[in-house]
Amino acid sequence: MNASPLLVLCALGPEVWALRGGDWRGGSGGPPVVVRTGVGRRRASLAVRRLLTAAPGGYGAVVVAGFGAAVAPGITPGDVIVADGVRDAEGNHFAVDSGPALTRALTVRGLTAHTGVHHTADHVVRGLERRALHLQGALAVDMEAAAVLAALHELRPGLPAAVLRVVVDTPERELLRPGTLPAGVRAWRTLRSTVPALVDWHLRNDRPRGRPAPAALNHPTSSTLPQEAS
């Protein structure tokens, strides 16, 4: 049986673009499948459930990757925050065992990476709410990861998963509006630079799981990447 490809889920087109140009050479299971889910828990949940249902057993691991906000002080735009757990507003908590290993892989490649809890919110978090999340133990906030992990827990509980966010704004430098990325260029380049660490993590975690997932190739927001990206 062949190894299965890595499924990479992003909310935004620029995140897909950044990852598309990364160095995916040597990856397990052939080219990764990169899917833009759209922003928010509902869209992310629908996308991942559709993909997993269309190709049961078709992926070697799942990564949620993209831009995010730090809620802890002292973190710089362009840093990477890797989840060792993800929680949502309802109090659900999903452990992410990949956190420490993926953080080490990123650090070895010269990136500044932190490990901690991500909080998945339904809105852009600012000011006092951001401070409150930090006091509750979070390092980062996003709007999709908990929904993806909930779907995996239900449909593929044994599938390796990882979550990482490249920081674009911090408590000291908040976004003026959701579409503004003051540190966007740096974050975009950093996200692209995470690819070799993702390849390494997938190689260490993938086991033969059956055929790849051709159905995902027809997903309207999916992209398959060559092993040697241009």
PDB file of C-alpha atoms in Angstrom:
ATOM      1  CA  MET A   1       0.000   0.000   0.000  1.00  0.00           C
ATOM      2  CA  ASN A   2       1.187   3.481  -0.815  1.00  0.00           C
ATOM      3  CA  ALA A   3       1.744   6.266   1.661  1.00  0.00           C
ATOM      4  CA  SER A   4      -0.959   8.928   1.586  1.00  0.00           C
ATOM      5  CA  PRO A   5      -0.560  12.654   0.850  1.00  0.00           C
ATOM      6  CA  LEU A   6      -0.591  15.478   3.323  1.00  0.00           C
ATOM      7  CA  LEU A   7      -3.799  17.533   3.459  1.00  0.00           C
ATOM      8  CA  VAL A   8      -3.118  21.217   4.162  1.00  0.00           C
ATOM      9  CA  LEU A   9      -6.067  23.453   5.060  1.00  0.00           C
ATOM     10  CA  CYS A  10      -5.911  27.263   4.789  1.00  0.00           C
ATOM     11  CA  ALA A  11      -8.614  29.887   5.188  1.00  0.00           C
ATOM     12  CA  LEU A  12      -7.280  32.428   2.679  1.00  0.00           C
ATOM     13  CA  GLY A  13      -5.972  32.501  -0.875  1.00  0.00           C
ATOM     14  CA  PRO A  14      -2.680  34.245   0.044  1.00  0.00           C
ATOM     15  CA  GLU A  15      -1.961  31.436   2.509  1.00  0.00           C
ATOM     16  CA  VAL A  16      -2.421  28.860  -0.256  1.00  0.00           C
ATOM     17  CA  TRP A  17      -0.181  30.942  -2.533  1.00  0.00           C
ATOM     18  CA  ALA A  18       2.539  31.117   0.103  1.00  0.00           C
ATOM     19  CA  LEU A  19       2.489  27.371   0.692  1.00  0.00           C
ATOM     20  CA  ARG A  20       2.306  26.562  -3.020  1.00  0.00           C
ATOM     21  CA  GLY A  21       5.781  28.034  -3.559  1.00  0.00           C
ATOM     22  CA  GLY A  22       7.397  26.142  -0.696  1.00  0.00           C
ATOM     23  CA  ASP A  23       9.937  23.366  -1.093  1.00  0.00           C
ATOM     24  CA  TRP A  24       7.853  20.185  -0.960  1.00  0.00           C
ATOM     25  CA  ARG A  25      10.590  17.927  -2.316  1.00  0.00           C
ATOM     26  CA  GLY A  26      10.891  14.557  -0.623  1.00  0.00           C
ATOM     27  CA  GLY A  27       7.379  14.584   0.803  1.00  0.00           C
ATOM     28  CA  SER A  28       5.563  11.366   1.638  1.00  0.00           C
ATOM     29  CA  GLY A  29       2.627  10.140  -0.426  1.00  0.00           C
ATOM     30  CA  GLY A  30       3.162  12.347  -3.459  1.00  0.00           C
ATOM     31  CA  PRO A  31       2.152  15.998  -3.847  1.00  0.00           C
ATOM     32  CA  PRO A  32       0.237  17.522  -0.925  1.00  0.00           C
ATOM     33  CA  VAL A  33      -3.385  18.551  -1.309  1.00  0.00           C
ATOM     34  CA  VAL A  34      -3.789  22.225  -0.358  1.00  0.00           C
ATOM     35  CA  VAL A  35      -7.348  23.435   0.175  1.00  0.00           C
ATOM     36  CA  ARG A  36      -8.721  26.913   0.815  1.00  0.00           C
ATOM     37  CA  THR A  37     -11.627  26.399   3.207  1.00  0.00           C
ATOM     38  CA  GLY A  38     -12.760  29.990   3.598  1.00  0.00           C
ATOM     39  CA  VAL A  39     -12.844  31.957   6.839  1.00  0.00           C
ATOM     40  CA  GLY A  40     -14.638  30.755   9.951  1.00  0.00           C
ATOM     41  CA  ARG A  41     -15.609  27.581  11.732  1.00  0.00           C
ATOM     42  CA  ARG A  42     -18.640  26.766   9.593  1.00  0.00           C
ATOM     43  CA  ARG A  43     -16.761  26.930   6.298  1.00  0.00           C
ATOM     44  CA  ALA A  44     -13.771  25.021   7.686  1.00  0.00           C
ATOM     45  CA  SER A  45     -15.996  22.286   9.091  1.00  0.00           C
ATOM     46  CA  LEU A  46     -17.925  21.865   5.844  1.00  0.00           C
ATOM     47  CA  ALA A  47     -14.729  21.698   3.788  1.00  0.00           C
ATOM     48  CA  VAL A  48     -12.897  19.139   5.898  1.00  0.00           C
ATOM     49  CA  ARG A  49     -15.954  16.934   6.342  1.00  0.00           C
ATOM     50  CA  ARG A  50     -16.543  16.928   2.594  1.00  0.00           C
ATOM     51  CA  LEU A  51     -12.918  15.998   1.928  1.00  0.00           C
ATOM     52  CA  LEU A  52     -12.762  13.228   4.528  1.00  0.00           C
ATOM     53  CA  THR A  53     -16.084  11.759   3.444  1.00  0.00           C
ATOM     54  CA  ALA A  54     -15.090  11.768  -0.233  1.00  0.00           C
ATOM     55  CA  ALA A  55     -11.772  10.062   0.483  1.00  0.00           C
ATOM     56  CA  PRO A  56     -11.919   8.005   3.696  1.00  0.00           C
ATOM     57  CA  GLY A  57      -8.391   6.898   4.519  1.00  0.00           C
ATOM     58  CA  GLY A  58      -7.019   9.038   1.708  1.00  0.00           C
ATOM     59  CA  TYR A  59      -4.710  11.350   3.672  1.00  0.00           C
ATOM     60  CA  GLY A  60      -1.599  10.651   5.709  1.00  0.00           C
ATOM     61  CA  ALA A  61      -1.969  13.686   7.992  1.00  0.00           C
ATOM     62  CA  VAL A  62      -3.765  17.020   8.200  1.00  0.00           C
ATOM     63  CA  VAL A  63      -2.247  20.443   8.796  1.00  0.00           C
ATOM     64  CA  VAL A  64      -4.139  23.653   9.505  1.00  0.00           C
ATOM     65  CA  ALA A  65      -1.781  26.468   8.515  1.00  0.00           C
ATOM     66  CA  GLY A  66      -1.966  30.180   7.871  1.00  0.00           C
ATOM     67  CA  PHE A  67      -1.834  33.600   9.439  1.00  0.00           C
ATOM     68  CA  GLY A  68      -3.023  34.348  12.949  1.00  0.00           C
ATOM     69  CA  ALA A  69      -2.873  36.708  15.895  1.00  0.00           C
ATOM     70  CA  ALA A  70      -0.827  36.408  19.054  1.00  0.00           C
ATOM     71  CA  VAL A  71      -2.600  37.045  22.339  1.00  0.00           C
ATOM     72  CA  ALA A  72       0.526  36.853  24.497  1.00  0.00           C
ATOM     73  CA  PRO A  73       2.957  39.772  24.836  1.00  0.00           C
ATOM     74  CA  GLY A  74       6.533  39.506  23.632  1.00  0.00           C
ATOM     75  CA  ILE A  75       5.762  37.679  20.385  1.00  0.00           C
ATOM     76  CA  THR A  76       6.933  39.328  17.162  1.00  0.00           C
ATOM     77  CA  PRO A  77       5.133  39.470  13.795  1.00  0.00           C
ATOM     78  CA  GLY A  78       6.644  36.706  11.689  1.00  0.00           C
ATOM     79  CA  ASP A  79       7.015  34.291  14.606  1.00  0.00           C
ATOM     80  CA  VAL A  80       5.287  30.917  14.298  1.00  0.00           C
ATOM     81  CA  ILE A  81       2.948  29.647  17.015  1.00  0.00           C
ATOM     82  CA  VAL A  82       2.437  25.877  16.893  1.00  0.00           C
ATOM     83  CA  ALA A  83      -0.524  24.421  18.749  1.00  0.00           C
ATOM     84  CA  ASP A  84      -0.192  21.773  21.418  1.00  0.00           C
ATOM     85  CA  GLY A  85      -3.908  22.200  22.027  1.00  0.00           C
ATOM     86  CA  VAL A  86      -6.861  24.037  20.500  1.00  0.00           C
ATOM     87  CA  ARG A  87      -9.981  25.171  22.304  1.00  0.00           C
ATOM     88  CA  ASP A  88     -13.187  26.899  21.259  1.00  0.00           C
ATOM     89  CA  ALA A  89     -15.624  29.346  22.822  1.00  0.00           C
ATOM     90  CA  GLU A  90     -17.833  26.493  24.040  1.00  0.00           C
ATOM     91  CA  GLY A  91     -15.025  25.133  26.198  1.00  0.00           C
ATOM     92  CA  ASN A  92     -14.098  22.147  24.040  1.00  0.00           C
ATOM     93  CA  HIS A  93     -10.374  21.346  24.059  1.00  0.00           C
ATOM     94  CA  PHE A  94      -8.514  19.272  21.479  1.00  0.00           C
ATOM     95  CA  ALA A  95      -5.022  18.041  22.304  1.00  0.00           C
ATOM     96  CA  VAL A  96      -2.490  18.350  19.456  1.00  0.00           C
ATOM     97  CA  ASP A  97       0.389  15.968  20.104  1.00  0.00           C
ATOM     98  CA  SER A  98       2.432  17.240  17.160  1.00  0.00           C
ATOM     99  CA  GLY A  99       3.172  20.606  18.771  1.00  0.00           C
ATOM    100  CA  PRO A 100       6.606  20.062  20.366  1.00  0.00           C
ATOM    101  CA  ALA A 101       8.031  18.026  17.470  1.00  0.00           C
ATOM    102  CA  LEU A 102       6.881  20.483  14.813  1.00  0.00           C
ATOM    103  CA  THR A 103       8.214  23.410  16.851  1.00  0.00           C
ATOM    104  CA  ARG A 104      11.631  21.731  16.992  1.00  0.00           C
ATOM    105  CA  ALA A 105      11.560  21.111  13.232  1.00  0.00           C
ATOM    106  CA  LEU A 106      10.809  24.782  12.593  1.00  0.00           C
ATOM    107  CA  THR A 107      13.483  25.972  15.023  1.00  0.00           C
ATOM    108  CA  VAL A 108      16.128  23.763  13.432  1.00  0.00           C
ATOM    109  CA  ARG A 109      15.375  25.539  10.152  1.00  0.00           C
ATOM    110  CA  GLY A 110      16.022  28.933  11.684  1.00  0.00           C
ATOM    111  CA  LEU A 111      12.444  30.049  12.339  1.00  0.00           C
ATOM    112  CA  THR A 112      11.325  31.515  15.657  1.00  0.00           C
ATOM    113  CA  ALA A 113       8.608  29.174  16.907  1.00  0.00           C
ATOM    114  CA  HIS A 114       6.544  28.946  20.083  1.00  0.00           C
ATOM    115  CA  THR A 115       4.335  26.108  21.340  1.00  0.00           C
ATOM    116  CA  GLY A 116       1.044  26.746  23.080  1.00  0.00           C
ATOM    117  CA  VAL A 117      -2.742  26.693  23.053  1.00  0.00           C
ATOM    118  CA  HIS A 118      -4.688  28.248  20.179  1.00  0.00           C
ATOM    119  CA  HIS A 119      -8.158  29.649  20.767  1.00  0.00           C
ATOM    120  CA  THR A 120     -10.621  29.455  17.864  1.00  0.00           C
ATOM    121  CA  ALA A 121     -12.960  32.471  17.906  1.00  0.00           C
ATOM    122  CA  ASP A 122     -15.923  33.472  15.784  1.00  0.00           C
ATOM    123  CA  HIS A 123     -14.727  37.059  15.303  1.00  0.00           C
ATOM    124  CA  VAL A 124     -11.601  39.195  15.237  1.00  0.00           C
ATOM    125  CA  VAL A 125     -10.313  39.439  18.815  1.00  0.00           C
ATOM    126  CA  ARG A 126      -8.930  42.733  20.089  1.00  0.00           C
ATOM    127  CA  GLY A 127      -7.930  44.607  23.224  1.00  0.00           C
ATOM    128  CA  LEU A 128      -9.237  43.369  26.552  1.00  0.00           C
ATOM    129  CA  GLU A 129     -10.653  40.190  25.043  1.00  0.00           C
ATOM    130  CA  ARG A 130      -7.221  39.307  23.729  1.00  0.00           C
ATOM    131  CA  ARG A 131      -5.699  39.873  27.167  1.00  0.00           C
ATOM    132  CA  ALA A 132      -8.401  37.700  28.729  1.00  0.00           C
ATOM    133  CA  LEU A 133      -7.607  34.823  26.371  1.00  0.00           C
ATOM    134  CA  HIS A 134      -3.943  35.058  27.310  1.00  0.00           C
ATOM    135  CA  LEU A 135      -4.836  34.951  31.010  1.00  0.00           C
ATOM    136  CA  GLN A 136      -6.776  31.769  30.234  1.00  0.00           C
ATOM    137  CA  GLY A 137      -3.630  30.197  28.808  1.00  0.00           C
ATOM    138  CA  ALA A 138      -3.798  30.884  25.067  1.00  0.00           C
ATOM    139  CA  LEU A 139      -0.900  32.059  22.910  1.00  0.00           C
ATOM    140  CA  ALA A 140      -2.719  32.541  19.603  1.00  0.00           C
ATOM    141  CA  VAL A 141      -6.192  33.031  18.187  1.00  0.00           C
ATOM    142  CA  ASP A 142      -7.650  31.872  14.874  1.00  0.00           C
ATOM    143  CA  MET A 143     -11.092  31.211  13.395  1.00  0.00           C
ATOM    144  CA  GLU A 144     -10.905  27.671  11.940  1.00  0.00           C
ATOM    145  CA  ALA A 145      -8.690  25.152  13.764  1.00  0.00           C
ATOM    146  CA  ALA A 146     -11.148  23.906  16.395  1.00  0.00           C
ATOM    147  CA  ALA A 147     -13.736  23.107  13.736  1.00  0.00           C
ATOM    148  CA  VAL A 148     -11.198  21.083  11.750  1.00  0.00           C
ATOM    149  CA  LEU A 149     -10.074  19.135  14.813  1.00  0.00           C
ATOM    150  CA  ALA A 150     -13.676  18.465  15.844  1.00  0.00           C
ATOM    151  CA  ALA A 151     -14.338  16.937  12.411  1.00  0.00           C
ATOM    152  CA  LEU A 152     -11.188  14.836  12.628  1.00  0.00           C
ATOM    153  CA  HIS A 153     -12.140  13.635  16.115  1.00  0.00           C
ATOM    154  CA  GLU A 154     -15.485  12.484  14.745  1.00  0.00           C
ATOM    155  CA  LEU A 155     -14.476  11.075  11.355  1.00  0.00           C
ATOM    156  CA  ARG A 156     -10.753  10.163  11.582  1.00  0.00           C
ATOM    157  CA  PRO A 157      -9.673  10.162  15.242  1.00  0.00           C
ATOM    158  CA  GLY A 158      -6.349   8.436  14.536  1.00  0.00           C
ATOM    159  CA  LEU A 159      -5.183  10.808  11.805  1.00  0.00           C
ATOM    160  CA  PRO A 160      -2.075  12.852  12.745  1.00  0.00           C
ATOM    161  CA  ALA A 161      -2.810  16.569  12.846  1.00  0.00           C
ATOM    162  CA  ALA A 162      -0.851  19.787  13.285  1.00  0.00           C
ATOM    163  CA  VAL A 163      -1.848  23.436  13.608  1.00  0.00           C
ATOM    164  CA  LEU A 164       0.419  26.427  13.051  1.00  0.00           C
ATOM    165  CA  ARG A 165      -0.114  30.144  12.660  1.00  0.00           C
ATOM    166  CA  VAL A 166       2.362  32.744  11.478  1.00  0.00           C
ATOM    167  CA  VAL A 167       1.824  35.876  13.532  1.00  0.00           C
ATOM    168  CA  VAL A 168       0.691  38.972  11.652  1.00  0.00           C
ATOM    169  CA  ASP A 169      -0.436  41.018  14.629  1.00  0.00           C
ATOM    170  CA  THR A 170       0.217  41.090  18.359  1.00  0.00           C
ATOM    171  CA  PRO A 171      -1.255  42.748  21.466  1.00  0.00           C
ATOM    172  CA  GLU A 172       1.228  45.572  20.924  1.00  0.00           C
ATOM    173  CA  ARG A 173       0.459  45.841  17.174  1.00  0.00           C
ATOM    174  CA  GLU A 174      -3.160  45.007  16.493  1.00  0.00           C
ATOM    175  CA  LEU A 175      -4.784  44.973  13.073  1.00  0.00           C
ATOM    176  CA  LEU A 176      -6.597  48.164  12.118  1.00  0.00           C
ATOM    177  CA  ARG A 177      -9.121  46.082  10.194  1.00  0.00           C
ATOM    178  CA  PRO A 178      -9.352  42.375   9.238  1.00  0.00           C
ATOM    179  CA  GLY A 179      -8.066  42.921   5.678  1.00  0.00           C
ATOM    180  CA  THR A 180      -4.955  44.815   6.756  1.00  0.00           C
ATOM    181  CA  LEU A 181      -1.709  42.915   7.287  1.00  0.00           C
ATOM    182  CA  PRO A 182       0.925  45.367   8.547  1.00  0.00           C
ATOM    183  CA  ALA A 183       3.484  42.576   8.691  1.00  0.00           C
ATOM    184  CA  GLY A 184       1.993  40.716   5.745  1.00  0.00           C
ATOM    185  CA  VAL A 185       5.063  40.321   3.554  1.00  0.00           C
ATOM    186  CA  ARG A 186       7.181  38.967   6.389  1.00  0.00           C
ATOM    187  CA  ALA A 187       4.411  36.605   7.500  1.00  0.00           C
ATOM    188  CA  TRP A 188       3.849  35.404   3.932  1.00  0.00           C
ATOM    189  CA  ARG A 189       7.535  34.582   3.494  1.00  0.00           C
ATOM    190  CA  THR A 190       7.653  32.843   6.864  1.00  0.00           C
ATOM    191  CA  LEU A 191       4.633  30.713   6.025  1.00  0.00           C
ATOM    192  CA  ARG A 192       6.342  29.591   2.839  1.00  0.00           C
ATOM    193  CA  SER A 193       9.475  28.799   4.869  1.00  0.00           C
ATOM    194  CA  THR A 194       7.549  26.410   7.116  1.00  0.00           C
ATOM    195  CA  VAL A 195       7.094  23.903   4.285  1.00  0.00           C
ATOM    196  CA  PRO A 196      10.316  21.852   4.806  1.00  0.00           C
ATOM    197  CA  ALA A 197       9.411  21.401   8.476  1.00  0.00           C
ATOM    198  CA  LEU A 198       5.935  20.225   7.468  1.00  0.00           C
ATOM    199  CA  VAL A 199       7.477  17.754   5.024  1.00  0.00           C
ATOM    200  CA  ASP A 200       9.753  16.423   7.761  1.00  0.00           C
ATOM    201  CA  TRP A 201       6.894  16.127  10.252  1.00  0.00           C
ATOM    202  CA  HIS A 202       4.726  14.282   7.722  1.00  0.00           C
ATOM    203  CA  LEU A 203       7.540  11.861   6.882  1.00  0.00           C
ATOM    204  CA  ARG A 204       7.921  11.028  10.572  1.00  0.00           C
ATOM    205  CA  ASN A 205       4.201  10.491  11.096  1.00  0.00           C
ATOM    206  CA  ASP A 206       2.847   9.022   7.876  1.00  0.00           C
ATOM    207  CA  ARG A 207       2.094   5.334   7.649  1.00  0.00           C
ATOM    208  CA  PRO A 208       0.655   3.436   4.693  1.00  0.00           C
ATOM    209  CA  ARG A 209      -3.051   4.289   4.697  1.00  0.00           C
ATOM    210  CA  GLY A 210      -4.240   3.214   1.258  1.00  0.00           C
ATOM    211  CA  ARG A 211      -4.591   5.075  -1.986  1.00  0.00           C
ATOM    212  CA  PRO A 212      -4.293   8.870  -2.304  1.00  0.00           C
ATOM    213  CA  ALA A 213      -7.417  10.974  -2.561  1.00  0.00           C
ATOM    214  CA  PRO A 214      -8.201  11.777  -6.193  1.00  0.00           C
ATOM    215  CA  ALA A 215     -11.633  13.147  -5.261  1.00  0.00           C
ATOM    216  CA  ALA A 216      -9.936  16.095  -3.575  1.00  0.00           C
ATOM    217  CA  LEU A 217      -8.437  17.143  -6.888  1.00  0.00           C
ATOM    218  CA  ASN A 218     -11.897  18.246  -8.015  1.00  0.00           C
ATOM    219  CA  HIS A 219     -12.599  20.309  -4.924  1.00  0.00           C
ATOM    220  CA  PRO A 220     -13.236  23.890  -6.137  1.00  0.00           C
ATOM    221  CA  THR A 221     -10.713  25.413  -3.755  1.00  0.00           C
ATOM    222  CA  SER A 222      -8.048  22.709  -3.757  1.00  0.00           C
ATOM    223  CA  SER A 223      -4.601  22.722  -5.310  1.00  0.00           C
ATOM    224  CA  THR A 224      -2.163  19.883  -5.782  1.00  0.00           C
ATOM    225  CA  LEU A 225       1.480  20.845  -5.779  1.00  0.00           C
ATOM    226  CA  PRO A 226       4.429  19.300  -7.590  1.00  0.00           C
ATOM    227  CA  GLN A 227       7.153  17.816  -5.465  1.00  0.00           C
ATOM    228  CA  GLU A 228       9.462  20.544  -6.739  1.00  0.00           C
ATOM    229  CA  ALA A 229       7.453  23.723  -6.586  1.00  0.00           C
ATOM    230  CA  SER A 230       8.350  26.632  -8.813  1.00  0.00           C
TER     231      SER A 230
END
